[in-house]
Coordinates of C-alpha atoms in Angstrom, one line a residue:
Chain A
N1 CA 22.6 -8.4 -20.7
A2 CA 22.5 -5.3 -23.0
G3 CA 24.0 -2.2 -21.4
V4 CA 27.2 -0.3 -20.8
T5 CA 30.0 -2.3 -19.1
Q6 CA 32.9 -0.5 -17.3
T7 CA 36.0 -2.1 -16.0
P8 CA 37.6 -2.1 -13.5
K9 CA 35.1 -1.2 -10.8
F10 CA 37.9 0.0 -8.4
Q11 CA 41.5 1.1 -9.0
V12 CA 44.3 2.6 -7.0
L13 CA 47.1 4.2 -8.8
K14 CA 50.3 5.9 -7.8
T15 CA 51.0 9.4 -9.0
G16 CA 52.5 9.3 -12.4
Q17 CA 51.2 5.9 -13.4
S18 CA 49.1 5.5 -16.5
M19 CA 46.1 3.3 -17.0
T20 CA 43.1 2.7 -19.3
L21 CA 39.5 2.6 -18.1
Q22 CA 37.4 0.4 -20.3
C23 CA 33.9 1.0 -21.6
A24 CA 31.9 -1.2 -23.9
Q25 CA 28.3 -1.2 -25.0
D26 CA 26.4 -3.8 -27.0
M27 CA 23.4 -1.6 -28.1
N28 CA 24.9 -0.2 -31.3
H29 CA 24.8 3.3 -29.8
E30 CA 26.6 5.9 -31.9
Y31 CA 27.2 8.3 -29.1
M32 CA 29.5 7.5 -26.2
S33 CA 30.9 9.7 -23.5
W34 CA 33.0 9.8 -20.3
Y35 CA 32.1 11.8 -17.2
R36 CA 33.7 12.3 -13.8
Q37 CA 31.7 12.7 -10.7
D38 CA 33.1 14.6 -7.7
P39 CA 31.3 15.6 -4.5
G40 CA 29.6 18.9 -5.0
M41 CA 30.6 19.2 -8.7
G42 CA 27.9 17.0 -10.3
L43 CA 28.8 15.3 -13.6
R44 CA 31.5 16.8 -15.7
L45 CA 32.0 15.8 -19.3
I46 CA 35.6 14.7 -20.2
H47 CA 35.4 13.4 -23.8
Y48 CA 32.7 12.2 -26.1
S49 CA 32.3 10.5 -29.4
V50 CA 29.5 10.6 -32.0
G51 CA 30.7 7.6 -33.9
A52 CA 33.7 5.4 -34.7
G53 CA 36.7 7.5 -35.5
I54 CA 35.2 10.7 -34.2
T55 CA 36.1 12.1 -30.7
D56 CA 35.9 15.5 -29.2
Q57 CA 36.7 17.2 -25.9
G58 CA 34.3 18.0 -23.2
E59 CA 34.5 20.3 -20.2
V60 CA 37.5 18.8 -18.4
P61 CA 39.7 17.0 -21.0
N62 CA 43.2 17.7 -19.7
G63 CA 45.1 14.6 -18.6
Y64 CA 42.9 12.2 -20.5
N65 CA 42.9 10.7 -23.9
V66 CA 40.3 8.7 -25.8
S67 CA 39.9 6.8 -29.1
R68 CA 37.0 5.2 -30.8
S69 CA 38.1 2.5 -33.2
T70 CA 34.9 0.5 -33.0
T71 CA 31.2 1.4 -32.3
E72 CA 31.3 -0.8 -29.2
D73 CA 34.4 0.4 -27.3
F74 CA 35.4 3.8 -25.9
P75 CA 38.4 3.5 -23.6
L76 CA 39.6 6.4 -21.5
R77 CA 43.4 6.7 -20.9
L78 CA 45.0 8.5 -18.0
L79 CA 48.4 9.5 -19.3
S80 CA 50.2 10.4 -16.0
A81 CA 47.8 10.0 -13.0
A82 CA 47.5 12.9 -10.5
P83 CA 45.7 13.0 -7.1
S84 CA 43.3 15.6 -8.7
Q85 CA 42.1 12.7 -10.9
T86 CA 40.7 10.8 -7.9
S87 CA 37.1 10.5 -8.8
V88 CA 34.3 8.2 -9.9
Y89 CA 34.2 7.8 -13.7
F90 CA 31.1 7.0 -15.7
C91 CA 30.7 6.0 -19.3
A92 CA 27.4 6.7 -21.0
S93 CA 26.0 6.0 -24.4
S94 CA 22.9 6.8 -26.4
Y95 CA 21.0 6.1 -29.6
A96 CA 19.7 8.8 -32.0
Q97 CA 21.0 11.9 -30.1
G98 CA 19.6 10.7 -26.8
I99 CA 15.9 10.8 -27.7
Y100 CA 15.3 7.8 -25.4
G101 CA 17.9 8.9 -22.8
Y102 CA 21.4 8.0 -22.0
T103 CA 22.5 4.6 -20.6
F104 CA 25.2 4.8 -17.9
G105 CA 27.7 2.2 -16.8
S106 CA 28.1 1.4 -13.1
G107 CA 31.2 3.4 -12.8
T108 CA 34.9 3.1 -11.9
R109 CA 36.1 4.4 -8.6
L110 CA 39.7 5.7 -9.0
T111 CA 42.0 6.7 -6.3
V112 CA 45.4 8.3 -7.1
V113 CA 47.9 8.3 -4.2
Chain B
G1 CA 27.0 27.9 -21.6
E2 CA 23.6 26.4 -20.9
D3 CA 22.8 25.6 -17.3
V4 CA 20.5 23.3 -15.3
E5 CA 19.7 24.2 -11.6
Q6 CA 18.3 22.0 -8.9
S7 CA 18.1 22.4 -5.1
L8 CA 20.6 20.2 -3.3
F9 CA 18.5 18.5 -0.7
L10 CA 14.9 17.4 -0.1
S11 CA 13.6 15.7 3.0
V12 CA 10.2 14.0 3.1
R13 CA 8.3 11.6 5.3
E14 CA 7.5 8.1 4.1
G15 CA 4.1 8.0 2.4
D16 CA 4.1 11.7 1.4
S17 CA 4.6 13.0 -2.1
S18 CA 8.0 14.4 -3.1
V19 CA 8.4 17.1 -5.7
I20 CA 11.9 17.8 -7.1
N21 CA 12.3 20.9 -9.2
C22 CA 14.6 21.9 -11.9
T23 CA 15.1 25.0 -14.0
Y24 CA 17.1 25.2 -17.3
T25 CA 18.3 28.0 -19.5
D26 CA 18.5 26.4 -23.0
S27 CA 15.5 27.7 -24.9
S28 CA 16.1 25.0 -27.6
S29 CA 15.8 22.1 -25.1
T30 CA 14.2 19.3 -27.0
Y31 CA 14.4 16.4 -24.6
L32 CA 14.4 16.5 -20.8
Y33 CA 15.3 13.6 -18.5
W34 CA 15.2 12.5 -14.9
Y35 CA 17.8 10.1 -13.6
K36 CA 18.2 8.4 -10.2
Q37 CA 21.5 7.5 -8.6
E38 CA 21.6 5.2 -5.6
P39 CA 24.7 5.0 -3.4
G40 CA 27.7 3.4 -5.2
A41 CA 25.7 2.9 -8.5
G42 CA 25.5 4.6 -11.9
L43 CA 22.7 6.8 -13.1
Q44 CA 19.5 5.1 -14.0
L45 CA 17.1 6.7 -16.4
L46 CA 13.7 7.2 -14.7
T47 CA 11.8 9.0 -17.4
Y48 CA 12.1 11.5 -20.2
I49 CA 9.8 14.0 -21.7
F50 CA 9.8 15.7 -25.1
S51 CA 9.5 19.5 -25.2
N52 CA 6.2 19.3 -27.0
M53 CA 4.6 17.6 -24.0
D54 CA 3.3 19.3 -20.8
M55 CA 3.0 16.2 -18.6
K56 CA 4.0 12.5 -18.5
Q57 CA 2.9 10.0 -15.9
D58 CA 4.5 6.6 -15.2
Q59 CA 3.1 4.8 -12.2
R60 CA 4.2 6.8 -9.1
L61 CA 6.1 9.3 -11.2
T62 CA 4.7 12.5 -12.7
V63 CA 6.8 14.9 -14.8
L64 CA 5.5 18.4 -15.4
L65 CA 7.1 20.7 -18.0
N66 CA 6.5 24.4 -18.2
K67 CA 8.4 25.5 -21.3
K68 CA 7.5 29.2 -20.8
D69 CA 9.3 29.3 -17.4
K70 CA 11.8 26.6 -18.4
H71 CA 10.8 24.6 -15.3
L72 CA 10.7 20.8 -15.0
S73 CA 9.5 18.9 -12.0
L74 CA 9.4 15.3 -10.9
R75 CA 6.6 14.2 -8.4
I76 CA 7.0 10.9 -6.7
A77 CA 3.7 9.7 -5.1
D78 CA 3.7 7.7 -1.9
T79 CA 7.4 8.1 -1.4
Q80 CA 9.2 5.1 0.1
T81 CA 12.5 4.7 1.8
G82 CA 13.8 2.9 -1.3
D83 CA 13.3 6.2 -3.2
S84 CA 16.1 7.8 -1.1
A85 CA 18.7 8.6 -3.8
I86 CA 20.2 11.5 -5.8
Y87 CA 17.9 12.7 -8.6
F88 CA 19.4 14.4 -11.6
C89 CA 17.6 16.6 -14.1
A90 CA 19.1 16.8 -17.6
E91 CA 18.2 18.5 -20.9
R92 CA 19.4 18.2 -24.4
G93 CA 19.2 21.0 -26.9
R94 CA 18.2 20.8 -30.5
G95 CA 20.9 19.4 -32.8
S96 CA 23.2 18.4 -29.9
Y97 CA 24.3 15.0 -28.8
I98 CA 25.4 16.3 -25.4
P99 CA 23.1 16.5 -22.4
T100 CA 23.5 19.1 -19.7
F101 CA 23.0 17.7 -16.2
G102 CA 22.1 19.5 -13.0
R103 CA 24.1 18.8 -9.9
G104 CA 21.5 16.5 -8.4
T105 CA 19.0 16.7 -5.6
S106 CA 19.5 14.3 -2.6
L107 CA 16.1 13.0 -1.6
I108 CA 16.0 11.7 2.0
V109 CA 13.0 9.7 3.0
H110 CA 12.5 9.3 6.8
P111 CA 10.0 7.1 8.6

């Protein structure tokens, strides 16, 4: 099925561990992005990419890295997990600057203990 | 930066109409969107409207856009319990890839 696939769905990390959240889309979308969703805070943009090889920071980039080596994949790396990074993470993609909207993945629920 | 505002909660009785309101500040907004998020799920695009339109209707959903007042609304006719969810308004300015989302309105539908 066409769409945005995020893995894993759930993850528990210990403080200081690193991990990569995976995001893949099969719609040939040029734009991909990562958000975190926290209660009362809405969606906050972490990083985004407008094409392979191009990434930029969003509103809350600290503690996260991204890369975009292919059009399909946009992994999010947590370098040294902290309890403040406990959140639900969403990946989203779009075609043609979002004129038909943005497609979201089903999310990764991350807990850092 | 640009901002999108929504009320946090709306409670309606099953069978009534629901109206969720949104205001935005970006005068260059080109595309505006409504998303629905059910518990434990991602955001699902409900509908979108271009800035050169005043209204868009899609089955039970009606979107109204007042560009002068920078006001967007989503009307859900004959609201059902399955419509209970968080509804997000979003806008995208001209020349930008990045949408700005509101914080979401929790719609509670009671029998």
